[in-house]
Coordinates of C-alpha atoms and ligand atoms in Angstrom, one line a residue:
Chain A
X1 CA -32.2 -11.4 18.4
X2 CA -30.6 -8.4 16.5
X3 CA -33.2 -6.0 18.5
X4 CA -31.8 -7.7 21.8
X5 CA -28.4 -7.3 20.7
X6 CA -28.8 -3.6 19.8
X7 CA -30.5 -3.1 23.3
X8 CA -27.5 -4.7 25.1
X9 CA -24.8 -2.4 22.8
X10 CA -26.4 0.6 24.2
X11 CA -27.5 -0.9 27.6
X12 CA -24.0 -2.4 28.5
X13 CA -21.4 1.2 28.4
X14 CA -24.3 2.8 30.2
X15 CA -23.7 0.0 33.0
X16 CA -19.8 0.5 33.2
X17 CA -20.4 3.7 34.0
X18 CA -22.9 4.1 36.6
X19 CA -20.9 1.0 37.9
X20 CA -17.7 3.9 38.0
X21 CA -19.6 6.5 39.4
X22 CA -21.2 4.2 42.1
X23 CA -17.4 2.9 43.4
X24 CA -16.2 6.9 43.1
X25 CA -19.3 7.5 46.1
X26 CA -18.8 4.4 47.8
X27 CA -15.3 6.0 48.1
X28 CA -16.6 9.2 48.4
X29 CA -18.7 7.8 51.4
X30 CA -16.2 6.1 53.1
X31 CA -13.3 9.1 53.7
X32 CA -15.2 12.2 52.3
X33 CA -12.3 14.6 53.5
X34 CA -9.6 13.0 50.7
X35 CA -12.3 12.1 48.6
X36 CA -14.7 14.6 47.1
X37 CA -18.1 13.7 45.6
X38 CA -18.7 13.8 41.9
X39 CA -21.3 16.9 42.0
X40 CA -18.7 18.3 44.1
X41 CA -15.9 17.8 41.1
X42 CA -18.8 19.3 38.5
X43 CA -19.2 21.8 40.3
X44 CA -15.8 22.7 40.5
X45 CA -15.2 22.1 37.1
X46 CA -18.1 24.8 36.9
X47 CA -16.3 27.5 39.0
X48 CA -12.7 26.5 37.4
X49 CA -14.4 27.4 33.9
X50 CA -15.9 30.7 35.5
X51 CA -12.8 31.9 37.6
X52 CA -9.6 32.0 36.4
X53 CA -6.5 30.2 38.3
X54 CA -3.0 31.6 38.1
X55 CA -4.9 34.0 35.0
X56 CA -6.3 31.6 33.4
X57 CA -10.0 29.7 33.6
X58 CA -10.2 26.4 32.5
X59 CA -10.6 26.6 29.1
X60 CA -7.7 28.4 28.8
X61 CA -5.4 26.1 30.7
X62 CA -6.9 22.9 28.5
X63 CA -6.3 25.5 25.0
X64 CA -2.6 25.9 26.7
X65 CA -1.7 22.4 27.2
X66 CA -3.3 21.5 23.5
X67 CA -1.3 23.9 21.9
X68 CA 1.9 22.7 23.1
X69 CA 0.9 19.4 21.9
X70 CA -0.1 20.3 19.0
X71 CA 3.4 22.2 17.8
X72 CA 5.7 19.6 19.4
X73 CA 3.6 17.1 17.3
X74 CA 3.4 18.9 14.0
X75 CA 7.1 19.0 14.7
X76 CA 7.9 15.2 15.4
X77 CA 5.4 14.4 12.2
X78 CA 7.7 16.3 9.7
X79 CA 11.1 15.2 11.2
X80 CA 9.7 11.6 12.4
X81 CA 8.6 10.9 8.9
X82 CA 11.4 11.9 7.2
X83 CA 14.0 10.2 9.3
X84 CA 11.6 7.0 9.3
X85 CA 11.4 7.0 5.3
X86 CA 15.7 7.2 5.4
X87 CA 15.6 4.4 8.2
X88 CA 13.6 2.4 6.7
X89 CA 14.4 2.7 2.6
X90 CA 18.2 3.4 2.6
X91 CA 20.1 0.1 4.3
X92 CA 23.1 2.4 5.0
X93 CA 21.2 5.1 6.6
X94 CA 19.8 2.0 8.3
X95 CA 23.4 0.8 9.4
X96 CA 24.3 3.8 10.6
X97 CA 21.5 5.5 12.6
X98 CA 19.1 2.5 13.9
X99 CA 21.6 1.9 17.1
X100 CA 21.5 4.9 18.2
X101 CA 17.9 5.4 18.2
X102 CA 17.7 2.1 19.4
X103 CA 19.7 3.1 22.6
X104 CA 17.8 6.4 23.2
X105 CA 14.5 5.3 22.1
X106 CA 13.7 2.9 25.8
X107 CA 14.2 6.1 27.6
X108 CA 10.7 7.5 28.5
X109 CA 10.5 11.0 27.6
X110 CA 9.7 11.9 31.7
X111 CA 13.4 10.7 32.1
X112 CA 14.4 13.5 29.9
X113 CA 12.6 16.3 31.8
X114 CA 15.4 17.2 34.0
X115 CA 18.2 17.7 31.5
X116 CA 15.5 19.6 29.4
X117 CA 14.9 22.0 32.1
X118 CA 18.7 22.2 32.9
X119 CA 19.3 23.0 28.8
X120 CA 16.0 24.7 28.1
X121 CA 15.1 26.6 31.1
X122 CA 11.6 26.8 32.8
X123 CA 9.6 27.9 29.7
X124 CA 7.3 26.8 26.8
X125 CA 10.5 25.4 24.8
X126 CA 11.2 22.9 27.3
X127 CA 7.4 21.6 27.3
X128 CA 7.6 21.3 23.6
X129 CA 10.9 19.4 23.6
X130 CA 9.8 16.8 26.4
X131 CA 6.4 16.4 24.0
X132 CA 8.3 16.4 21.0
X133 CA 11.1 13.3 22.6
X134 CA 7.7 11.3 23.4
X135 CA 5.8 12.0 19.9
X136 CA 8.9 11.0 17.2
X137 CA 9.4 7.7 19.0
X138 CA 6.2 5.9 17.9
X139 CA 6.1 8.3 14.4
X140 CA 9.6 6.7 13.7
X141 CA 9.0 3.0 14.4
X142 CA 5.3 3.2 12.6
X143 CA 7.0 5.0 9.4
X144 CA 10.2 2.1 9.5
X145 CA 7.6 -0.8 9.8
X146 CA 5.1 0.7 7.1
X147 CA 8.6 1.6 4.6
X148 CA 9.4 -2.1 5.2
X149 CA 6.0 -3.9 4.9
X150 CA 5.7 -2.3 1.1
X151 CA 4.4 -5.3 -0.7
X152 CA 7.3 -5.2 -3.5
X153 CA 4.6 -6.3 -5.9
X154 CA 3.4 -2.6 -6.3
X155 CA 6.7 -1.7 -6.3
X156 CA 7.4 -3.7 -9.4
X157 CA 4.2 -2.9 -10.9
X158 CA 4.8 0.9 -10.8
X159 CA 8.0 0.3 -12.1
X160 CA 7.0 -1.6 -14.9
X161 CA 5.0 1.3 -15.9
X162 CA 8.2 3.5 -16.2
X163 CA 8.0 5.3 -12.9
X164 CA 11.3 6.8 -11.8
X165 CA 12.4 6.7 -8.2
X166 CA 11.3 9.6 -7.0
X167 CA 7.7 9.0 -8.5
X168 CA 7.9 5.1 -6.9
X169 CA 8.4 6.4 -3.4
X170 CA 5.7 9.3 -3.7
X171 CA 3.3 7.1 -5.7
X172 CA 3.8 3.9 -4.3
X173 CA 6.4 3.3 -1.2
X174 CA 4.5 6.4 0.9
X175 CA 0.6 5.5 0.2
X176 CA 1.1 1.8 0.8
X177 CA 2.9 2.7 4.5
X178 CA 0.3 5.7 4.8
X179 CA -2.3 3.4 7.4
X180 CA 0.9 2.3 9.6
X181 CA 2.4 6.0 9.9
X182 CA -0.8 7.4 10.1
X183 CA -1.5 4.9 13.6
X184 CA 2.0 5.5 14.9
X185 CA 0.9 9.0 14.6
X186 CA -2.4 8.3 16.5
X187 CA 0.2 6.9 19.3
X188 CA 2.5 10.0 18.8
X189 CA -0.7 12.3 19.9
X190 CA -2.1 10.2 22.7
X191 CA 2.0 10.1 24.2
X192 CA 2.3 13.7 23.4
X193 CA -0.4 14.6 25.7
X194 CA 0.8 12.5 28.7
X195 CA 4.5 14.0 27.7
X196 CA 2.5 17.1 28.2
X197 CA 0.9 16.6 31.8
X198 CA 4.3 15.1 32.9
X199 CA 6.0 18.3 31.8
X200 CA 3.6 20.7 33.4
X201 CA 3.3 18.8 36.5
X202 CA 6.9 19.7 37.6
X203 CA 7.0 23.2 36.2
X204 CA 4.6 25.0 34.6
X205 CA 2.1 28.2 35.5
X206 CA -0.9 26.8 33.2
X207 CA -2.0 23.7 31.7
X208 CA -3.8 20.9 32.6
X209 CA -0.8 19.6 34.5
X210 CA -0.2 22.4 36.1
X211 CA -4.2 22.5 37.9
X212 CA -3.5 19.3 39.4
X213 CA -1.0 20.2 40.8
X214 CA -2.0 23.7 42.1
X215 CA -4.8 21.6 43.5
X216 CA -2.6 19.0 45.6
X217 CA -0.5 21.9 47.0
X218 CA -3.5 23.9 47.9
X219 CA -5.1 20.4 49.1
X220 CA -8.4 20.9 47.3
X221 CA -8.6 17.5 45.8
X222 CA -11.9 18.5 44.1
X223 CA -9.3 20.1 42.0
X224 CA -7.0 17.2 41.5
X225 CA -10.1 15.6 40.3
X226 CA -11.7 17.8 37.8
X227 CA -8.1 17.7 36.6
X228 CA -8.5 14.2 35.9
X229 CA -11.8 14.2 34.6
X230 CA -10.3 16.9 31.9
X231 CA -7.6 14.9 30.9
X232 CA -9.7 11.6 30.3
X233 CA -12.2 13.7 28.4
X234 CA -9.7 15.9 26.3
X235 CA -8.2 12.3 25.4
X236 CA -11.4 10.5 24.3
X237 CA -11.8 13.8 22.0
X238 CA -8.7 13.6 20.6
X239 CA -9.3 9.6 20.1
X240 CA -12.6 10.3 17.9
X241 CA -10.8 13.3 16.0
X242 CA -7.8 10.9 15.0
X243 CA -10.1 8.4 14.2
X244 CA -12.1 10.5 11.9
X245 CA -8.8 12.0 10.4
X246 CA -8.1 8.2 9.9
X247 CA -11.0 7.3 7.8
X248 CA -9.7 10.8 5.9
X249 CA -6.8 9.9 4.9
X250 CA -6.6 6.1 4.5
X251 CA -9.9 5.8 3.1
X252 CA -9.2 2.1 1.6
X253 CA -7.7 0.9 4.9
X254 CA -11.0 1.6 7.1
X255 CA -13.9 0.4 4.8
X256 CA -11.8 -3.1 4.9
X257 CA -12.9 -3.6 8.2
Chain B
X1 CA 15.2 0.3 -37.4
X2 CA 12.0 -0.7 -39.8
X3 CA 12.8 -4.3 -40.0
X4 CA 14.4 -4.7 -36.8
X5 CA 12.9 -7.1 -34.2
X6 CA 10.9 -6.1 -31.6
X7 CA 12.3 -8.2 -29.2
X8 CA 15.9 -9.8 -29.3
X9 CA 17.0 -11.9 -26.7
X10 CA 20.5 -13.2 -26.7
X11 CA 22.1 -16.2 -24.9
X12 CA 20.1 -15.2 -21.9
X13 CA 21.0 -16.8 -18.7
X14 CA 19.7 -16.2 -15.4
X15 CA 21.0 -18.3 -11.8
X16 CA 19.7 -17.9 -8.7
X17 CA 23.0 -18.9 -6.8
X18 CA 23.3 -23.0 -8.0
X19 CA 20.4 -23.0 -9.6
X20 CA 20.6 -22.3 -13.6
X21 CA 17.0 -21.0 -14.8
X22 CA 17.5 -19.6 -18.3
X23 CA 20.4 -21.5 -20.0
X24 CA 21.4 -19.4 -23.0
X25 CA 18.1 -18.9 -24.8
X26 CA 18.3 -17.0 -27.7
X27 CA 15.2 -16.3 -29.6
X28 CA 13.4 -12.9 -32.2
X29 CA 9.9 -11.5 -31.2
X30 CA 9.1 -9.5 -34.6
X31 CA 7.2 -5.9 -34.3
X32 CA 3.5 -6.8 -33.8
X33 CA 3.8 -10.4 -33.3
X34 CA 1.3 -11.9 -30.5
X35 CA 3.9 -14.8 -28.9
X36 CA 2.9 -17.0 -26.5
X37 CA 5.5 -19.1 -24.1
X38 CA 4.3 -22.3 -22.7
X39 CA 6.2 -24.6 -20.4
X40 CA 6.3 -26.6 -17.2
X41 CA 6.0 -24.7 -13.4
X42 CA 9.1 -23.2 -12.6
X43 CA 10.5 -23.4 -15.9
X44 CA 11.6 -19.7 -15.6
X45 CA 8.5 -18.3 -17.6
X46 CA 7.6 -15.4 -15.0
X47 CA 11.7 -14.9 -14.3
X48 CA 12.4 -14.0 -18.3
X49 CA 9.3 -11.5 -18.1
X50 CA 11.2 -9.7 -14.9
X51 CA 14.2 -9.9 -17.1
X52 CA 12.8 -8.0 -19.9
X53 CA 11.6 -5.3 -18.0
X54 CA 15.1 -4.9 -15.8
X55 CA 13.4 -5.5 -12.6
X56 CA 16.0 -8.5 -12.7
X57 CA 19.6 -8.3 -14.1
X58 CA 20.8 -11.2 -16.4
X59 CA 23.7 -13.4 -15.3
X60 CA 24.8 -13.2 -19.1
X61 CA 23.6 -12.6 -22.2
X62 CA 20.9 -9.6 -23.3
X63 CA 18.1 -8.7 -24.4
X64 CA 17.4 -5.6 -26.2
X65 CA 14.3 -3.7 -27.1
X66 CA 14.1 -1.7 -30.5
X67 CA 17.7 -2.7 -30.6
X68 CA 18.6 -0.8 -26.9
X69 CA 18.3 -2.0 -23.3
X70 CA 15.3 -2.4 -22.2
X71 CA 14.2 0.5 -20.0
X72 CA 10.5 1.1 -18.4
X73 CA 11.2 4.4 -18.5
X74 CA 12.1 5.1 -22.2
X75 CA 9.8 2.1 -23.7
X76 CA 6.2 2.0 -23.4
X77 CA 5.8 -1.4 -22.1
X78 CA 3.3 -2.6 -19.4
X79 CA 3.2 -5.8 -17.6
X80 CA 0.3 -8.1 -16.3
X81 CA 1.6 -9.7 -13.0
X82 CA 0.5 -13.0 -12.2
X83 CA 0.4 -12.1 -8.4
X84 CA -2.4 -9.2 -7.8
X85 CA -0.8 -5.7 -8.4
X86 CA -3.5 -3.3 -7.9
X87 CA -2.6 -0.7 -6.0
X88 CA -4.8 -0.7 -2.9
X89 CA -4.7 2.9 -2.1
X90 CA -6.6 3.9 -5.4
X91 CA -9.9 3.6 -6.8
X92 CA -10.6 1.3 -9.9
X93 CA -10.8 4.2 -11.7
X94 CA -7.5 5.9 -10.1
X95 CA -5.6 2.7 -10.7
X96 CA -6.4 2.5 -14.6
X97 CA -5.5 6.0 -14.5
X98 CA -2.2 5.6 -13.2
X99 CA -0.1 4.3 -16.1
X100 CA -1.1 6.5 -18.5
X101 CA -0.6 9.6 -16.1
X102 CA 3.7 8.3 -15.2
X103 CA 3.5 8.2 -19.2
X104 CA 2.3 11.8 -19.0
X105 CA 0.0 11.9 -21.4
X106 CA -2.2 14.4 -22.3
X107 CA -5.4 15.0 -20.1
X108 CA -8.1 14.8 -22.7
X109 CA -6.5 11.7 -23.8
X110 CA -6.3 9.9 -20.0
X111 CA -10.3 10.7 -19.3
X112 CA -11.2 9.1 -23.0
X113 CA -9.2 6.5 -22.3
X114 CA -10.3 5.3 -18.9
X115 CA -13.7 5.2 -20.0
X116 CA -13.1 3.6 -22.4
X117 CA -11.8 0.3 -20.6
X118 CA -13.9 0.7 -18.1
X119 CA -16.4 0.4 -20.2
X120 CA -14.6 -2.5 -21.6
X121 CA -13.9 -4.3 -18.4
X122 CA -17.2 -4.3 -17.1
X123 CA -15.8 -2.1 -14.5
X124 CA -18.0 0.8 -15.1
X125 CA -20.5 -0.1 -11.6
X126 CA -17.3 -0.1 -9.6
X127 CA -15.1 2.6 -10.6
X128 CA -15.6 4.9 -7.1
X129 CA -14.5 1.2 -5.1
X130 CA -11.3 0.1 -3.7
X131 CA -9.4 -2.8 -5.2
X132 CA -10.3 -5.1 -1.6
X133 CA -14.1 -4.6 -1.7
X134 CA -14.1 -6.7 -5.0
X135 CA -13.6 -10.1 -5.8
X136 CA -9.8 -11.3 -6.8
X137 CA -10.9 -11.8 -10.5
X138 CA -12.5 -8.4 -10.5
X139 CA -9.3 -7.0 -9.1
X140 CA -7.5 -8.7 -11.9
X141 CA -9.9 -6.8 -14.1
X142 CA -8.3 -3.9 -13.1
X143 CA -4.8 -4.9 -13.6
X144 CA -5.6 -5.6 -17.2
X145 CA -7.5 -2.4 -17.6
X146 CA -4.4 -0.4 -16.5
X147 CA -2.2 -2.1 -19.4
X148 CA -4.3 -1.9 -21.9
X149 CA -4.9 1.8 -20.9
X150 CA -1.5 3.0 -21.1
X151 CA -1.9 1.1 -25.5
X152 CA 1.5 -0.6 -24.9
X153 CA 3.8 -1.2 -27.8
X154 CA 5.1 -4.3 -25.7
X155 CA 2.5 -5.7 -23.7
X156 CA 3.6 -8.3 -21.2
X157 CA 0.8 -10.8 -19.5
X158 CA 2.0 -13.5 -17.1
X159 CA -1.0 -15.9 -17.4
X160 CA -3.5 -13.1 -16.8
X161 CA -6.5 -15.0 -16.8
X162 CA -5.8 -18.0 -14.9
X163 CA -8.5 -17.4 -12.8
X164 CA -11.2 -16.2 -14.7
X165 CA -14.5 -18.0 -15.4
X166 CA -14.7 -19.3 -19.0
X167 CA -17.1 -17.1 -20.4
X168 CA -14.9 -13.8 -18.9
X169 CA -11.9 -15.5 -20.1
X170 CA -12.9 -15.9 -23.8
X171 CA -14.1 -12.3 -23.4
X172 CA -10.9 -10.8 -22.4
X173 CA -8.5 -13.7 -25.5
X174 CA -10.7 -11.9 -27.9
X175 CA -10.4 -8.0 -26.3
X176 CA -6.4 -8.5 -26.2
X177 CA -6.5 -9.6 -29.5
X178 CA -8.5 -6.4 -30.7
X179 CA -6.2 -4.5 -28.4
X180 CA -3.2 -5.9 -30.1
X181 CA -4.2 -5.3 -33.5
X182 CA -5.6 -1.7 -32.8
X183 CA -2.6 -0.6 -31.2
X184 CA 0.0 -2.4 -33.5
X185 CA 1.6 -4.1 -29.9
X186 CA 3.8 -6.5 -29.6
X187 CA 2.8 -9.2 -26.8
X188 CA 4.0 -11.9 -24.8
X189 CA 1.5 -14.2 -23.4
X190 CA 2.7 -16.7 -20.8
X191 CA -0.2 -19.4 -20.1
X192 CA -0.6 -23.1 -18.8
X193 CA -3.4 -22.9 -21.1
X194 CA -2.5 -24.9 -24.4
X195 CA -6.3 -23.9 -25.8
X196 CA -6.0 -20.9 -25.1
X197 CA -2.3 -20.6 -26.4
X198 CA -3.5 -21.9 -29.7
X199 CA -6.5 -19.5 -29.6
X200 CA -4.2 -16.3 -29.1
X201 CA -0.6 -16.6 -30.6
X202 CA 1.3 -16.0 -34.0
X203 CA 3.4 -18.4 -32.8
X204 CA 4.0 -20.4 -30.0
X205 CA 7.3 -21.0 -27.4
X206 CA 7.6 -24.3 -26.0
X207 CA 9.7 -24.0 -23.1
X208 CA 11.7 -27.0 -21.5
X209 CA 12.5 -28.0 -17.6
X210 CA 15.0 -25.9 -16.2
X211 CA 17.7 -25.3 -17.2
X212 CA 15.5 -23.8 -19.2
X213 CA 15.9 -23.8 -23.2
X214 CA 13.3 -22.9 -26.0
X215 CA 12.4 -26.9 -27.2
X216 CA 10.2 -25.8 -30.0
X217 CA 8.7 -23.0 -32.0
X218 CA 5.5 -23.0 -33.3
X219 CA 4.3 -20.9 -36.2
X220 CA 0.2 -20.4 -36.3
X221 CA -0.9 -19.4 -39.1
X222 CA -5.1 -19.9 -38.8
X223 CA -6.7 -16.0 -39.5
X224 CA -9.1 -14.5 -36.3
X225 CA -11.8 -15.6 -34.8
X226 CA -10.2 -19.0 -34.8
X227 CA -12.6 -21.6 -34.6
X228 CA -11.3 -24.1 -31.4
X229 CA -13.2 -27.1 -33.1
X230 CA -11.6 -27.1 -36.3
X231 CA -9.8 -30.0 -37.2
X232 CA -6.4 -28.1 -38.0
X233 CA -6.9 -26.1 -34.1
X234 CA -7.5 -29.9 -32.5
X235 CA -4.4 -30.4 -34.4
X236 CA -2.5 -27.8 -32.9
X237 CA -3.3 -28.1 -29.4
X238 CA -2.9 -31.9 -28.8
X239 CA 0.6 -31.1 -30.6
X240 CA 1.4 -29.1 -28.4
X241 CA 0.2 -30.4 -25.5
X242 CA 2.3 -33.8 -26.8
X243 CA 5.2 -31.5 -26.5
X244 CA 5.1 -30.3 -23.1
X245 CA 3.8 -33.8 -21.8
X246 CA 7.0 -35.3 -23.3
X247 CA 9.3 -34.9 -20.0
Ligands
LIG1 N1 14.3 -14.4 -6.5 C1 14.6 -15.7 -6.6 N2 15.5 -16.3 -5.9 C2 15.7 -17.6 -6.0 N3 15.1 -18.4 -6.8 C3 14.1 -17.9 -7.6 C4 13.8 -16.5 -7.5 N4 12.8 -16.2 -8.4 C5 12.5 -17.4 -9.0 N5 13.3 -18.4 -8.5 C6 13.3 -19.8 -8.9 O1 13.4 -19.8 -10.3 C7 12.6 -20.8 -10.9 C8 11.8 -20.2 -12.0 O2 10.8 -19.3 -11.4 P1 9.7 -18.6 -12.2 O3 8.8 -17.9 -11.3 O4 10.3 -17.8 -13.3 O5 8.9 -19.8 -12.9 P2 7.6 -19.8 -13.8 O6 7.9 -20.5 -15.0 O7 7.0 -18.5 -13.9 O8 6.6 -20.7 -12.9 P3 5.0 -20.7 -12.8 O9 4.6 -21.6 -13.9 O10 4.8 -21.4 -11.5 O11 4.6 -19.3 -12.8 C9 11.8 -21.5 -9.8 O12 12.4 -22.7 -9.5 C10 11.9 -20.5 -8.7 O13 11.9 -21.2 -7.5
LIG2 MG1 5.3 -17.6 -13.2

């Protein structure tokens, strides 16, 4: 029974894809000029990695868009947290600051790309702010709903020890929210790189965004398509990094499930 | 300050909104005195431990430790909680390590320590696991362990064994006693237990329904080990129990 179940784990994913790939040439088979087959898009992929576009090859353009992410996020983790801790520790802070973000918070970050590019210009700072808008959000409500799920036992029990406040939020409030701020930041990164795509889609000369759309302007939708296959990948890989970083950090949280 | 009390509590009163818990209680715990307080659910047992350690502010009255306020910071007290209070983030090990370590005390000291009651606690197998992997006695365990590690003056324990097997629980009466008498602490033992309030106290609190007053003292005087079939300990305990069954 295990053995079966072991064989349909394995047997089942490999399915689901071969399921994908057999709808993408159905497709492919059906209007081959809009569609392109999927040796076609690995074999793009292939040249794209070979010969540079707009300067850079493919690697380059996927190292581009990361890096952007990666600095608007690092960014939006400090600040996120911090204003997260106030919101969610000091009432008044609480009072004063939760309406606002409560009004700009429903505005998806794509909304904001316009008056970015109006305040920011056309270059890498506008890229980073549009990432950084989408990464606090989710940092901000995770840190507020770990701050106010602290189980005031702990509280009372560091306390009781003779812990002062400074050493009852660093000892106690922030390790017992650490697992919810840690996944808001998980949500932070996966937002951060559609914020990215978004951004880079309307003006950009590299990134990933930028390739799909040199690729619809150009109408090579084997392009469009490797682009695509990029992003999905570059995700997953990011996924099973954050995950591992999870088990890193929250140790206790991970071995619970 | 030789003489003084350990412990002085004066008309201490305590309402949430209508409800009157403490009604004026005034009562003396001496320096190295091993009191136990017994009385009904909801009496206000677990609400005068809070008190004492200022993680609740009387309504009137005070209580004073060594003659000041009590402070967590300035006195070395430490509390068992009757709801778990292991911090989940830390190893066994890292959480009977953490009350010494806010009391600053010296390094050598901390690692002697900690093995120490580990060793004591049985918790020796399961010092590199997280509070959640083990059972809620064992977790418990831990609790305990961090108290006695930090060698309180005051040591505080809202019925700490309540759910303990027998054998575990006689253990640990007889280890807190040891504890107690190594370390010169004063403690206050709060149990539903009337055995096992007999078996531990220099005298014993009889609490009454709220609004709470103290309704009796009771002075022990039998030397330890105290032998729980003796006639004088039967004595005691249905005493006692007489009392509390009363309302
Ligand atoms: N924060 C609070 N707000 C309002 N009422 C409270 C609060 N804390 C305790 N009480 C009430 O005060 C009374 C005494 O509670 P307390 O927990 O001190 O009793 P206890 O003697 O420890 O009971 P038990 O034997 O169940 O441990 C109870 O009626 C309880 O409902
Ligand atoms: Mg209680």
């Amino acid at each position: 029974m295990a053995r079966m179940k072991k064989w349909m784990d394995l047997l089942l994913p490999v399915l689901s894809v071969f399921l994908l790939l057999t709808l993408w040439i159905l497709l492919h088979v059906r209007k081959p000029d809009i569609m392109p087959a999927p040796l076609d898009v690995l074999q793009k992929l292939w040249e794209i990695t070979l010969h540079p576009i707009s300067k850079a090859t493919l690697p380059i353009h996927i190292l581009v868009s990361l890096g952007r992410v990666l600095g608007a996020f690092a960014l939006a983790s400090v600040l996120g947290v911090t204003f997260g801790v106030l919101l969610g520790w000091y009432e008044t802070f609480h009072h004063i600051a939760w309406p606002v973000f409560e009004i700009i918070r429903p505005i998806p970050p794509i909304a904001w790309i316009p008056l970015i590019i109006l305040w920011c210009g056309i270059g890498e700072t506008s890229k980073v702010v549009i990432v950084f808008i989408g990464a606090i959000v989710p940092i901000v409500l995770n840190t507020v709903a770990g701050i106010r799920q602290v189980n005031p036992m702990l509280l009372k029990a560091a306390r009781s020890m003779g812990a002062n406040d400074m050493a009852i939020m660093r000892e106690a409030v922030l390790p017992d929210s650490l697992p919810s701020i840690v996944a808001g930041m998980k949500t932070a990164l996966s937002t951060g790189w559609m914020c990215v795509l978004a951004a880079e889609m309307v003006v950009a000369r590299q990134g990933v965004g930028f390739l799909i759309i040199r690729g619809m302007d150009s109408g090579d939708s084997a392009l469009i398509l490797a682009g695509m296959v990029v992003i999905g990948v570059v995700s997953a890989l990011i996924t099973v990094a954050l995950n591992y970083l999870e088990v890193r950090l929250c140790p206790w949280k991970v071995t619970q499930k | 300050m030789g003489n003084q009390a350990k412990v002085k509590v004066r008309n201490l009163t305590k309402k949430f909104g209508d409800l009157t818990v403490l009604d004026h209680v005034s009562f003396d715990i001496e320096r190295g005195e091993f009191v136990c307080i017994v009385g009904p659910t909801g009496c206000g047992k677990t609400t005068f431990l809070n008190l004492l350690v200022k993680l609740l502010e009387p309504t009137e009255g005070n209580i004073f430790i060594d003659g000041e306020e009590a402070d967590p910071k300035k006195h070395n007290l430490s509390f068992v909680f009757q709801e778990p209070s292991a911090f989940p983030w830390l190893t066994v090990e890292q959480n009977i390590r953490f009350g010494q370590e806010t009391k600053k005390r010296p390094r050598q000291e901390i690692d002697q320590t900690t093995e120490y009651i580990l060793e004591m606690l049985g918790l020796k197998d399961f010092r590199n696991k997280y509070p959640h992997e083990l059972s809620a006695s064992t977790e418990q365990r831990i609790v305990i362990g961090r108290s006695f590690a930090m060698k309180p003056d005051l040591l505080l324990m809202d019925e700490p064994y309540g759910q303990m097997d027998l054998k575990l629980r006689y253990y640990l009466e007889d280890e807190v006693i040891r504890l107690q008498q190594a370390a010169k602490s004063t403690v206050i033992f709060i149990t539903h237990n009337i055995e096992e309030a007999v078996y531990l106290a220099d005298r014993c609190l009889i609490l009454s329904q709220k609004p709470t007053t103290v309704k009796e003292e009771v002075q022990i005087n039998m030397p330890h080990p105290r032998n729980v079939a003796s006639k004088e300990f039967i004595q005691l305990r249905e005493y006692i129990t007489e009392q509390i069954r009363w309302w």
